[in-house]
mmCIF file of C-alpha atoms and ligand atoms in Angstrom:
data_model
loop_
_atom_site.group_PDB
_atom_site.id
_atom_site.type_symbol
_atom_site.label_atom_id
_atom_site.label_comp_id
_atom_site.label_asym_id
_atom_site.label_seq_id
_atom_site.Cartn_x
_atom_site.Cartn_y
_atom_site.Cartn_z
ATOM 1 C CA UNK A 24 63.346 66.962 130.431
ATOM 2 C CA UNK A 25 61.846 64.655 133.384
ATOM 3 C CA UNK A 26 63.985 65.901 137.414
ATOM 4 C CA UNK A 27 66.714 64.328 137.617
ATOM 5 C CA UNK A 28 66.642 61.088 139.882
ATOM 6 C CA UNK A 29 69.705 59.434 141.770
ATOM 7 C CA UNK A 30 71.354 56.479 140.053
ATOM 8 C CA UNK A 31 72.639 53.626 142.175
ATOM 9 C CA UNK A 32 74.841 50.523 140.961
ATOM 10 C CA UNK A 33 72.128 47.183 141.859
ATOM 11 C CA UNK A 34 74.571 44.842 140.528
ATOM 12 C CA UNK A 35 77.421 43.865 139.493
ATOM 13 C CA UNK A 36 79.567 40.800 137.716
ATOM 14 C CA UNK A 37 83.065 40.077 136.664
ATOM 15 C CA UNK A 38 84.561 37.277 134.776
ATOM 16 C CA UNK A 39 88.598 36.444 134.057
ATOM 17 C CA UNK A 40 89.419 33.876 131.522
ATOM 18 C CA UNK A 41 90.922 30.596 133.760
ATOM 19 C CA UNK A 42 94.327 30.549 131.749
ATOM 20 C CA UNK A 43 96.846 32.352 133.722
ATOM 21 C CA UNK A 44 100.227 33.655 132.803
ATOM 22 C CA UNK A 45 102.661 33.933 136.142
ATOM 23 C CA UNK A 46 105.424 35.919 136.427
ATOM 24 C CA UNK A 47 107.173 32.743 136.285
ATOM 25 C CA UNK A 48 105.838 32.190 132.683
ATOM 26 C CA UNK A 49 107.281 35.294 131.160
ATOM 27 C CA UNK A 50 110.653 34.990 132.838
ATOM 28 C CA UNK A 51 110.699 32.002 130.185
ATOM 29 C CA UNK A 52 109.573 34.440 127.556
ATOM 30 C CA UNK A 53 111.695 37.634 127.938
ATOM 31 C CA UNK A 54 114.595 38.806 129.875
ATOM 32 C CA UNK A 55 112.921 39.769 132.979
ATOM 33 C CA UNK A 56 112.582 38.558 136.600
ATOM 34 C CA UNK A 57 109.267 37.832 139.154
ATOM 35 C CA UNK A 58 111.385 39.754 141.437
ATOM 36 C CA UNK A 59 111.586 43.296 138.917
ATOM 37 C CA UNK A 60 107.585 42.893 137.936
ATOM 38 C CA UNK A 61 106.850 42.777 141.511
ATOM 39 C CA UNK A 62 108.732 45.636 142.845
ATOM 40 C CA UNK A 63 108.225 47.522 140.305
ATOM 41 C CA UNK A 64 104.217 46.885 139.328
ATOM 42 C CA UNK A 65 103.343 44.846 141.633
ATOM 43 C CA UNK A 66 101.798 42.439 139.623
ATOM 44 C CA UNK A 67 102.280 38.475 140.449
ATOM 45 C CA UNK A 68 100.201 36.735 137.771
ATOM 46 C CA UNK A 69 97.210 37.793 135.048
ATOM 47 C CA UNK A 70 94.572 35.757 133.019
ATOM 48 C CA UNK A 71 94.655 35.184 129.132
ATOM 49 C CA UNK A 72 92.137 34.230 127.053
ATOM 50 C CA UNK A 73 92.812 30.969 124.635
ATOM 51 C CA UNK A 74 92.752 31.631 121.137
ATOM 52 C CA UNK A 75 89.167 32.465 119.644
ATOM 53 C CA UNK A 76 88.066 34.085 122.886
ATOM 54 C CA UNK A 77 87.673 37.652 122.386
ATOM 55 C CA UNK A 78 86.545 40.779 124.636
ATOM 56 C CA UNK A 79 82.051 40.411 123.607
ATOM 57 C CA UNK A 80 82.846 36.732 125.248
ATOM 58 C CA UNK A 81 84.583 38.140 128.576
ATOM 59 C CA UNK A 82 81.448 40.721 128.635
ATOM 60 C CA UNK A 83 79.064 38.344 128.417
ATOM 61 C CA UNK A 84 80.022 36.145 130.978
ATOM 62 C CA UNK A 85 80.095 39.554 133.176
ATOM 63 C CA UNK A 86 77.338 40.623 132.546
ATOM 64 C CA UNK A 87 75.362 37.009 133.245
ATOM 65 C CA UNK A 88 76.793 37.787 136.802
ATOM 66 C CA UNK A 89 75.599 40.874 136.682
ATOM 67 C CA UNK A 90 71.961 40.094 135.767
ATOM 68 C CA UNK A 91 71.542 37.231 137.548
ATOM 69 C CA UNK A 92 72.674 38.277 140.696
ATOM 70 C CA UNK A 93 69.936 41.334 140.101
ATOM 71 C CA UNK A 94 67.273 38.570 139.045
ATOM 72 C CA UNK A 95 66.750 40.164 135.713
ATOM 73 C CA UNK A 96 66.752 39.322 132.250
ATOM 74 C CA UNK A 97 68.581 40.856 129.611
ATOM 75 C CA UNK A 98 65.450 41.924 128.014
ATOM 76 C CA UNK A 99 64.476 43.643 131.062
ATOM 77 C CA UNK A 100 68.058 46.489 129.993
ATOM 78 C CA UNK A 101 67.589 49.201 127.844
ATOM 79 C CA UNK A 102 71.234 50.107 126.910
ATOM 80 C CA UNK A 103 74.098 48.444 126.646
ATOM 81 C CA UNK A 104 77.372 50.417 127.258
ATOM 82 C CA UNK A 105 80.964 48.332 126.612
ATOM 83 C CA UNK A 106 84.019 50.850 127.472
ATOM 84 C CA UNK A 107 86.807 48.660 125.333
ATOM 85 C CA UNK A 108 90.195 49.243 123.708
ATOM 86 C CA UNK A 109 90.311 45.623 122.128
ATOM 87 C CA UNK A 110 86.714 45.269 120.857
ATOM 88 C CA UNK A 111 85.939 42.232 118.823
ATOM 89 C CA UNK A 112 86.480 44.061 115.631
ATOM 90 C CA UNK A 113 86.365 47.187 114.626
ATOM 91 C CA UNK A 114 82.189 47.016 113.880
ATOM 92 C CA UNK A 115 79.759 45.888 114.497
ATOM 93 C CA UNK A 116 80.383 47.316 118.126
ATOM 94 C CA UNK A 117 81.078 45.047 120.992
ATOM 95 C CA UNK A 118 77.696 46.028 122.265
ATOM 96 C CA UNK A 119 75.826 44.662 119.845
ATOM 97 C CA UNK A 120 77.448 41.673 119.764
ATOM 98 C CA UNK A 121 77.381 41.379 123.513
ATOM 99 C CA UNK A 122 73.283 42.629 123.212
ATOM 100 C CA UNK A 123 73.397 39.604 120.418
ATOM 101 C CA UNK A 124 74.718 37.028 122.830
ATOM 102 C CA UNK A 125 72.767 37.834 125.703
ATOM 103 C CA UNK A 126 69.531 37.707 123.772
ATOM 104 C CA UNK A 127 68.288 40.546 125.377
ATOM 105 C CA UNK A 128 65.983 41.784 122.693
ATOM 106 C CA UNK A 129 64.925 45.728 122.057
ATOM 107 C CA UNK A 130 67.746 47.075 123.526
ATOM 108 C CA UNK A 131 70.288 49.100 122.193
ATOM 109 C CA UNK A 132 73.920 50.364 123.141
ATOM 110 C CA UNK A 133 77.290 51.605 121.724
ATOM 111 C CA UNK A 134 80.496 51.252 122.382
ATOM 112 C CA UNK A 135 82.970 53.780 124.089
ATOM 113 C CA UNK A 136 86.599 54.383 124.015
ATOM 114 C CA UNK A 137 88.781 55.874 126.584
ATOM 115 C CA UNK A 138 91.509 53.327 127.381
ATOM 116 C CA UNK A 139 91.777 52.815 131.191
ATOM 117 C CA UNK A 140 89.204 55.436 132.010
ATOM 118 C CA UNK A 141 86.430 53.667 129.837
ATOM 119 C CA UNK A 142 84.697 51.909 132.902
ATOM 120 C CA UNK A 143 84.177 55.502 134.494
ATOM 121 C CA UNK A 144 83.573 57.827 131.351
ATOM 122 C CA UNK A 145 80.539 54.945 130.137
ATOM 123 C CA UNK A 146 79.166 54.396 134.196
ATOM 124 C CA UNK A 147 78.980 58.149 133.722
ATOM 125 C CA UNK A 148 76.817 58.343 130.608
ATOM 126 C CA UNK A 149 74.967 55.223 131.836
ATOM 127 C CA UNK A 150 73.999 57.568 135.016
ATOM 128 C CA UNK A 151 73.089 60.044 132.900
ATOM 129 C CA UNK A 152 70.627 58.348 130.550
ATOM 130 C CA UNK A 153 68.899 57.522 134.658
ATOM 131 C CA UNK A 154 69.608 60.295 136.081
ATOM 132 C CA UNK A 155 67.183 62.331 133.181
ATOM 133 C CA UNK A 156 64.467 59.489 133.229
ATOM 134 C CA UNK A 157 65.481 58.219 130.010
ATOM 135 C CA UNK A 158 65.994 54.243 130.307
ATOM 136 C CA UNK A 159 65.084 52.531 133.305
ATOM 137 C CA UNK A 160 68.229 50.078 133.442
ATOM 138 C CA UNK A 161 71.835 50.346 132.061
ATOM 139 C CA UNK A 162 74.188 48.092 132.370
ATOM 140 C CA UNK A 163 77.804 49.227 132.160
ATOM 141 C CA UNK A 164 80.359 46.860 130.793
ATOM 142 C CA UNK A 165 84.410 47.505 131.159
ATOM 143 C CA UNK A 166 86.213 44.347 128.920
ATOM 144 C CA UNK A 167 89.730 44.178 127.404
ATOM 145 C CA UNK A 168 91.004 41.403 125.732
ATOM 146 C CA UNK A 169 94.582 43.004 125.992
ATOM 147 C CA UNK A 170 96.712 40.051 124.982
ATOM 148 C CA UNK A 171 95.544 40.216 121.879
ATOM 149 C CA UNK A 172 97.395 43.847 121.751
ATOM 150 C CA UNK A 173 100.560 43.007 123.380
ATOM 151 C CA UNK A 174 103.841 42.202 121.562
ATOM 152 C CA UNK A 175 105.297 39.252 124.040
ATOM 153 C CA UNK A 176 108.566 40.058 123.517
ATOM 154 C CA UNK A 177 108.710 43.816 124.601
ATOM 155 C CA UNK A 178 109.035 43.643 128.279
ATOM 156 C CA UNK A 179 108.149 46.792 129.142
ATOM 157 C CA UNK A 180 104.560 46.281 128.398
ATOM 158 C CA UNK A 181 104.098 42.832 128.409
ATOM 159 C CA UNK A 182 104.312 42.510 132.004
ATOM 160 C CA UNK A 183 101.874 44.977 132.816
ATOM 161 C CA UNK A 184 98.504 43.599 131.027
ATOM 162 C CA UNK A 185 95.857 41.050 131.167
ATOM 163 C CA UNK A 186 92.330 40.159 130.450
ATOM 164 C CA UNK A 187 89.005 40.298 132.515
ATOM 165 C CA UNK A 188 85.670 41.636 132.512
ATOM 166 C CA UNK A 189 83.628 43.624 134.260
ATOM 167 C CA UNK A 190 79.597 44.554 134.389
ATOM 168 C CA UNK A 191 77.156 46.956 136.626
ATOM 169 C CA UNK A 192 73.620 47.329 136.515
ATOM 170 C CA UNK A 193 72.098 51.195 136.822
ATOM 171 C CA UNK A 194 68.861 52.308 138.184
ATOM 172 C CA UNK A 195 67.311 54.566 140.029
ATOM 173 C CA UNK A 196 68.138 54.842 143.385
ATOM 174 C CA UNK A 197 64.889 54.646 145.958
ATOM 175 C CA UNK A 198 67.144 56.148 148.738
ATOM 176 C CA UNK A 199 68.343 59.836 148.232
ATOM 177 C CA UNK A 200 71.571 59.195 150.691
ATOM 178 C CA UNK A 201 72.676 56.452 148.130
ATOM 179 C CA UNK A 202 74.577 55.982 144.903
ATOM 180 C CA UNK A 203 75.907 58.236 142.813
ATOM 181 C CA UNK A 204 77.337 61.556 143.640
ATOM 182 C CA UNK A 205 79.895 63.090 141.348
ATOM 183 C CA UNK A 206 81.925 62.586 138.286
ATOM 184 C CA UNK A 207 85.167 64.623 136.917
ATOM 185 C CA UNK A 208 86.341 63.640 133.603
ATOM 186 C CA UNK A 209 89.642 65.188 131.642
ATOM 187 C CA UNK A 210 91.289 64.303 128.405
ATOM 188 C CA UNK A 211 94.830 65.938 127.227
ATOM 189 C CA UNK A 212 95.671 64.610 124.133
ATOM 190 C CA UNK A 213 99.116 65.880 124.096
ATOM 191 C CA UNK A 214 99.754 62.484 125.998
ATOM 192 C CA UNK A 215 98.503 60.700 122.474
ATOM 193 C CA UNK A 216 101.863 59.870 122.010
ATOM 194 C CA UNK A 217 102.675 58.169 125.181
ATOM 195 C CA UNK A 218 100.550 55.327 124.895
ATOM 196 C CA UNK A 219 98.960 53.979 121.415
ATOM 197 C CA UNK A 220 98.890 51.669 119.049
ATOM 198 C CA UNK A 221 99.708 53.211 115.816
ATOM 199 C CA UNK A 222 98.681 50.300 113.545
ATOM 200 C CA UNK A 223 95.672 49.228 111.773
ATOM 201 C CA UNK A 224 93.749 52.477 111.895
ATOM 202 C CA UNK A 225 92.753 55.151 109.361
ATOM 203 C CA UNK A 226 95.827 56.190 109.521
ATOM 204 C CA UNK A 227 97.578 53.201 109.105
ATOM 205 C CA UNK A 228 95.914 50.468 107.966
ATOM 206 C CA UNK A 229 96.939 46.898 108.047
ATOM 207 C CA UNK A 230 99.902 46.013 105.804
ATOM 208 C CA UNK A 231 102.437 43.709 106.053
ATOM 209 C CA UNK A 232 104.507 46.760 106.465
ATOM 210 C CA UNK A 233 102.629 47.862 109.527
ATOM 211 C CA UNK A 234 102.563 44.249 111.159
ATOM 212 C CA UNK A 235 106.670 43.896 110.325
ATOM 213 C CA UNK A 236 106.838 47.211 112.450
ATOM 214 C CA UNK A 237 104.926 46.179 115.310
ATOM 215 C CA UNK A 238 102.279 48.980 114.926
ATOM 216 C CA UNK A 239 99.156 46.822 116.038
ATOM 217 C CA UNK A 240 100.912 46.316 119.344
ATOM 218 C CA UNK A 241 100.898 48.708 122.235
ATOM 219 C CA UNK A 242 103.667 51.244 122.406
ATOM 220 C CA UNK A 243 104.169 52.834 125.433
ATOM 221 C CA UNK A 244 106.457 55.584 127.593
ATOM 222 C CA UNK A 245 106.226 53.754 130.632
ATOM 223 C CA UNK A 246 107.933 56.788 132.987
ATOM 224 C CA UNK A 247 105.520 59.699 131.012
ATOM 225 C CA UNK A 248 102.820 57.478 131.937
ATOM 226 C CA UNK A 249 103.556 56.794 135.182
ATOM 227 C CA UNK A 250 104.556 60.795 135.858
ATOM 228 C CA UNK A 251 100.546 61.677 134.574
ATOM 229 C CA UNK A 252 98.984 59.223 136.628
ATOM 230 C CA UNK A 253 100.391 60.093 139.549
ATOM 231 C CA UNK A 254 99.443 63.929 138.836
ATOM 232 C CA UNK A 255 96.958 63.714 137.365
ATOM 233 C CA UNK A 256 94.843 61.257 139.151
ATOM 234 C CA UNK A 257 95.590 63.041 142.755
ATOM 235 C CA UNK A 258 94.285 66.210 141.180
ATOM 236 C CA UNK A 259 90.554 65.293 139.782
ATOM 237 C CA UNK A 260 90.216 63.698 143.574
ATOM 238 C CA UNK A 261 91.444 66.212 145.227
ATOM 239 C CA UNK A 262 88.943 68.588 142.880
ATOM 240 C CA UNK A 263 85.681 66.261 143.233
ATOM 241 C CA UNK A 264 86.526 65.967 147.680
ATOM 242 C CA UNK A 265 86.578 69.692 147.866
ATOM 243 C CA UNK A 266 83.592 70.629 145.807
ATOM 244 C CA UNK A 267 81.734 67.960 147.569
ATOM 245 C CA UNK A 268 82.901 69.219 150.771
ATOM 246 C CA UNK A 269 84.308 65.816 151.917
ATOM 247 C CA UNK A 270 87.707 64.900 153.781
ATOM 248 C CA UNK A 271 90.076 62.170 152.370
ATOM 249 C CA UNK A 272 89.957 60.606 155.922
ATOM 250 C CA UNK A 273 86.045 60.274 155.316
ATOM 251 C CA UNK A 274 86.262 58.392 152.108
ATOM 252 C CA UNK A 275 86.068 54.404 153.098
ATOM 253 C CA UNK A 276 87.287 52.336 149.374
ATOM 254 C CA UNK A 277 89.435 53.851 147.117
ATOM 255 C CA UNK A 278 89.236 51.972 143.341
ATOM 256 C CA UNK A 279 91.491 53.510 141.563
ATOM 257 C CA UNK A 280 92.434 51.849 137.920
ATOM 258 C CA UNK A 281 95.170 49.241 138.829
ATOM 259 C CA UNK A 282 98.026 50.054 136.295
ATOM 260 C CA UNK A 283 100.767 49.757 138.642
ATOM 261 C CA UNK A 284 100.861 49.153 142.930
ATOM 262 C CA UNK A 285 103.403 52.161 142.919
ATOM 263 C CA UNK A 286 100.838 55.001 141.032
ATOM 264 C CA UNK A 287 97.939 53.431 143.064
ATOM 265 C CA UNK A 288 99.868 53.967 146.443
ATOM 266 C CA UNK A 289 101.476 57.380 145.633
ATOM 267 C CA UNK A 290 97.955 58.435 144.439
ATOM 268 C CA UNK A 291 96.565 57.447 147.682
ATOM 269 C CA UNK A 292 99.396 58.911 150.064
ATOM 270 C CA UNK A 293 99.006 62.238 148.009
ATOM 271 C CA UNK A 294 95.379 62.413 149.044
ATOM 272 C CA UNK A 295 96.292 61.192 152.219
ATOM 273 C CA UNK A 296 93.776 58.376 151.779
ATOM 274 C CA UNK A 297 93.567 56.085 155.167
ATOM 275 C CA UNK A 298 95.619 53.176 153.991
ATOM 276 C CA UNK A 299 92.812 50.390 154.960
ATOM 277 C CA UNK A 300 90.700 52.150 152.529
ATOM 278 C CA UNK A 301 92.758 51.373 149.586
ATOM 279 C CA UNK A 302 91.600 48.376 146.922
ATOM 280 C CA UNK A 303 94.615 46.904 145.515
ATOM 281 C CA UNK A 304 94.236 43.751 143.167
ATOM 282 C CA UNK A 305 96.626 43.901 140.470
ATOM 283 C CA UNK A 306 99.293 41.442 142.166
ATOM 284 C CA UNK A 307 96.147 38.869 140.545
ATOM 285 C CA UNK A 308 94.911 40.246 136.973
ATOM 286 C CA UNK A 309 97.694 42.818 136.317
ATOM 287 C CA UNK A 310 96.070 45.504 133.833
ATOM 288 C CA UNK A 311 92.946 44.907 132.471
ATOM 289 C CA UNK A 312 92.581 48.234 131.331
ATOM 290 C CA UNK A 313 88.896 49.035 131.522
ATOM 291 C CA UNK A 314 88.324 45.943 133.056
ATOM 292 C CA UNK A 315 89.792 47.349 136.275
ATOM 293 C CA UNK A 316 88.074 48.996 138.718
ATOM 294 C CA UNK A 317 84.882 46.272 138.557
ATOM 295 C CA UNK A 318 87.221 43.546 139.354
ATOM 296 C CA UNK A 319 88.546 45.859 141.765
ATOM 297 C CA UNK A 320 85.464 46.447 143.119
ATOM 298 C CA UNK A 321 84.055 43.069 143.018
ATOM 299 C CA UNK A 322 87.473 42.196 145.378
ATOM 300 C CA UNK A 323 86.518 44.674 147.742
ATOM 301 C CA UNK A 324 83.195 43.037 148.330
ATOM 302 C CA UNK A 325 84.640 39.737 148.381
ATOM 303 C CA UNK A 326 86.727 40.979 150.907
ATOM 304 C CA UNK A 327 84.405 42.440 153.386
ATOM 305 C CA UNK A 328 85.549 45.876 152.198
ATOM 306 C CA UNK A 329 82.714 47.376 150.309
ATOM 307 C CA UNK A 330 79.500 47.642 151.927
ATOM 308 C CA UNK A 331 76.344 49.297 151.764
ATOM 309 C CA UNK A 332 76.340 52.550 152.925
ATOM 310 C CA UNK A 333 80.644 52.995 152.114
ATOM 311 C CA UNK A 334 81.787 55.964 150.434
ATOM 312 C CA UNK A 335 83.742 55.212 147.433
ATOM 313 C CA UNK A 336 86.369 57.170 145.297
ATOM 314 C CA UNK A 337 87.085 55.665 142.301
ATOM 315 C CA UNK A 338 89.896 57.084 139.627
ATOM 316 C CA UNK A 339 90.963 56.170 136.821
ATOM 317 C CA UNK A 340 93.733 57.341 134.378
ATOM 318 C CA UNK A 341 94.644 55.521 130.286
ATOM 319 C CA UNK A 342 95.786 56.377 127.236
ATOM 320 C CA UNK A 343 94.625 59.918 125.734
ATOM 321 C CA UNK A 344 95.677 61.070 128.199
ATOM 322 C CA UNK A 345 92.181 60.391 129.323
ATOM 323 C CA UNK A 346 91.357 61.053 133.668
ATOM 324 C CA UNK A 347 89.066 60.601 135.690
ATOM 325 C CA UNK A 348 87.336 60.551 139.427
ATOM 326 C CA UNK A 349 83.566 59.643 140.733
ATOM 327 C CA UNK A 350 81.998 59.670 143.974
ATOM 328 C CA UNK A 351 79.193 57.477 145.207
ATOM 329 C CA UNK A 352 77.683 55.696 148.104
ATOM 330 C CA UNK A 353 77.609 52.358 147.983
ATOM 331 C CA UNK A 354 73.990 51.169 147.540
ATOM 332 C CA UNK A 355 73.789 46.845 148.573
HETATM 333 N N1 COA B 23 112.105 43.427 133.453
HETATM 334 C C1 COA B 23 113.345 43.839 133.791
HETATM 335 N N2 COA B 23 113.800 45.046 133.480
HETATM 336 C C2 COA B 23 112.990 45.877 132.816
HETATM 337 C C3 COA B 23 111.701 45.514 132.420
HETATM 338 C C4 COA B 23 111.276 44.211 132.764
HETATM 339 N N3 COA B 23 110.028 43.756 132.455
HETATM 340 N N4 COA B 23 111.121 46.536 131.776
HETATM 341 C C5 COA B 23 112.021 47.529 131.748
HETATM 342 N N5 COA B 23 113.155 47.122 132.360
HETATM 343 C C6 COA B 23 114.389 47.869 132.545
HETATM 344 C C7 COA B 23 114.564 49.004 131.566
HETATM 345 O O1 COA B 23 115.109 48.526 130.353
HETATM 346 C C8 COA B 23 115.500 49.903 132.312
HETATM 347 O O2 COA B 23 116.784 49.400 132.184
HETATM 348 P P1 COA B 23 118.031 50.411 132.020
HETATM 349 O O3 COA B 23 118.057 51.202 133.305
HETATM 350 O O4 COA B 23 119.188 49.483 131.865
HETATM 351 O O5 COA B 23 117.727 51.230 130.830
HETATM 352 C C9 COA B 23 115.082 49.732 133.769
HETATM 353 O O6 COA B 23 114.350 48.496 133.827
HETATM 354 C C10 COA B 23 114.210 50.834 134.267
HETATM 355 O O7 COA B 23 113.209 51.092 133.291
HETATM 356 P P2 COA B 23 112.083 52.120 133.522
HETATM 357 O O8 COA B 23 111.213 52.194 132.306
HETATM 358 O O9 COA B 23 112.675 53.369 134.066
HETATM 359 O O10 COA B 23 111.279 51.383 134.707
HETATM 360 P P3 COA B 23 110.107 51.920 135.567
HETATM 361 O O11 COA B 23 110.444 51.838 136.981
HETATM 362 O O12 COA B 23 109.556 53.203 135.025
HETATM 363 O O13 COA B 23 109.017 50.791 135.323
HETATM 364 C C11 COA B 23 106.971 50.517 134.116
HETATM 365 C C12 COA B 23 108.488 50.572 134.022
HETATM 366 C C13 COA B 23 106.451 50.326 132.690
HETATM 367 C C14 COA B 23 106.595 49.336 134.970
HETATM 368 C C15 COA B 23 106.451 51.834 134.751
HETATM 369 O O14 COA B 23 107.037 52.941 134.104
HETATM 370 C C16 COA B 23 104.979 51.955 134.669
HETATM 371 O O15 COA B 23 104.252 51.164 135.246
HETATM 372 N N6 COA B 23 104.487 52.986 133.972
HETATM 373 C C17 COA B 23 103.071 53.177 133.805
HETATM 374 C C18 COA B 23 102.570 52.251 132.764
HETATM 375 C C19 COA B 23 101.088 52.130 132.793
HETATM 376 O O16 COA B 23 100.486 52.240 133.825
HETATM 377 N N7 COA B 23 100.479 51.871 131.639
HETATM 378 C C20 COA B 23 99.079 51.720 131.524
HETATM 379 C C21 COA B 23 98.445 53.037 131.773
HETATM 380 S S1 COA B 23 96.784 52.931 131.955
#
């Protein structure tokens, strides 16, 4: 095997569908109030696709972004990761259909599931396949289409999620002092049961029995959920600061998977994260799931907030229990 080389993010795009559903909207739809969601998430408003959009569509208009603002084709990739809990259909993988739409010929790519944490666990593989001297260009593709998962009249989940899309482009990094550093990954699977969809699997395939009992919707335990995050999240950051030998005060943007204001800011003061450096964007696409932490970051550069040189913590936290934290200098 080739040294390894450092891996830097050249690029990245994001893309929410234009249809949005307020907090307004589902006061109409179940009992609920903009005043509970907002407290209690944060969230204000989230984007849903029309019918006959689905999550390869979101990706692709990501990953355009992506490539053009790098000045690349698509041919010009070699792999094609999508991290998705709501792909198209269950095969052919997202990826190919996304490699398929793009036209970006003799590449290849796979899909990867891990919930919330998908955008992390697949930029982590995506490094990998750089960091050994393997492919030349990745891109890395978080998309959830999540309304097409959501029962809209439970209102303890249907709040929470949206749609949206988000791409980055690896390569190798010409500057040592840039790009990534670190990942920690986790999974407990004892936390299975707190958030899944039961329906429509190998274990329960479609029926009309399974679709009368709501098992192709999400099910969740909103307050085990919450409890994990919180724990869970501050522990793997805690874990990759110290064995990198780096103060909370030092980090400048913290992305961490926006799921709900309240675990993002108890995460944070845990860690004792300088408030400023916090990246909070849910109160505009709610949960995206692994759509997150791009559209996160793509906020923070909007905002002034991420620039080259900035030390980033990112963290991220779904169903599995799957967990996860990643260090990196910023690298444009
Ligand atoms: N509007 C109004 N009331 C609601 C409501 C809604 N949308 N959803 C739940 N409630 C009610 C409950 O029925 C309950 O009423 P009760 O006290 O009469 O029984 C009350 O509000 C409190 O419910 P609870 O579940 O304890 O609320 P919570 O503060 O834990 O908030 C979540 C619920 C789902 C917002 C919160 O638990 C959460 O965000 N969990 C994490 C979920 C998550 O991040 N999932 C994705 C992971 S990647």
């Amino acid at each position: 095997m080739s040294q390894l080389v450092r891996v830097k993010i050249s690029a990245l795009g994001t893309y929410v569908p234009p249809r949005l559903l307020t907090n307004a909207d589902l006061e109409k739809m179940v009992e609920t109030s903009d005043q509970w969601i907002t407290e209690r998430t944060g969230i204000r408003e989230r984007h849903i696709v029309d019918k006959g959009v689905a999550t390869s569509d979101l990706a692709v208009e990501a990953a355009k972004k992506a490539l053009a603002q790098r000045g690349i084709d698509p041919s010009d990739l070699d792999a094609i990761l999508v991290g998705t809990v709501t792909p198209d259909m269950f095969f052919p993988s997202t990826a190919c259909l996304v490699q398929n739409k793009l036209g970006a010929k003799g590449v290849w790519g796979f899909d990867l599931s891990a919930a919330c944490s998908a955008f992390l666990y697949a930029l982590q593989v995506g490094t990998q396949f750089v960091a050994t001297g393997a492919h030349k260009r990745v891109m890395v593709i978080g998309a959830d289409v999540m309304s097409s998962i959501i029962d809209y009249t439970d209102r303890a989940t249907c709040i929470i999620f949206g749609d949206g899309a988000g791409a980055v482009i690896l390569e190798p990094a010409e500057n040592d002092s840039l790009g990534m550093i670190d990942f920690i990954h986790e999974v407990d699977g004892s936390g299975g049961c707190s958030l899944y969809m039961p329906g429509g699997g190998s274990l329960n395939p479609s029926t009309h029995e399974t679709v009368d009992q709501k098992m192709h919707y999400v099910h969740q335990d909103g307050q085990a959920v919450f409890k994990f995050a919180v724990r869970k999240q501050t522990e793997l950051c805690e874990k990759i600061l110290e064995r990198n030998g780096i103060k909370a005060s030092d980090i400048d943007v913290f992305i961490a998977h926006q799921a709900n204001k309240r675990i993002i800011n108890a995460t944070a003061e845990r860690l004792a994260l300088r408030p400023e450096s916090v990246v909070i964007n849910i109160d505009r696409y709610g949960n995206t799931t692994a759509g997150t932490i791009p559209l996160a970051m793509d906020t923070a550069r909007q905002e002034g907030k991420l620039k080259k040189g900035d030390l980033v913590l990112l963290a991220s936290v779904g169903a599995g229990f799957t967990v996860g934290a990643t260090l990196l200098r910023w690298a444009y």
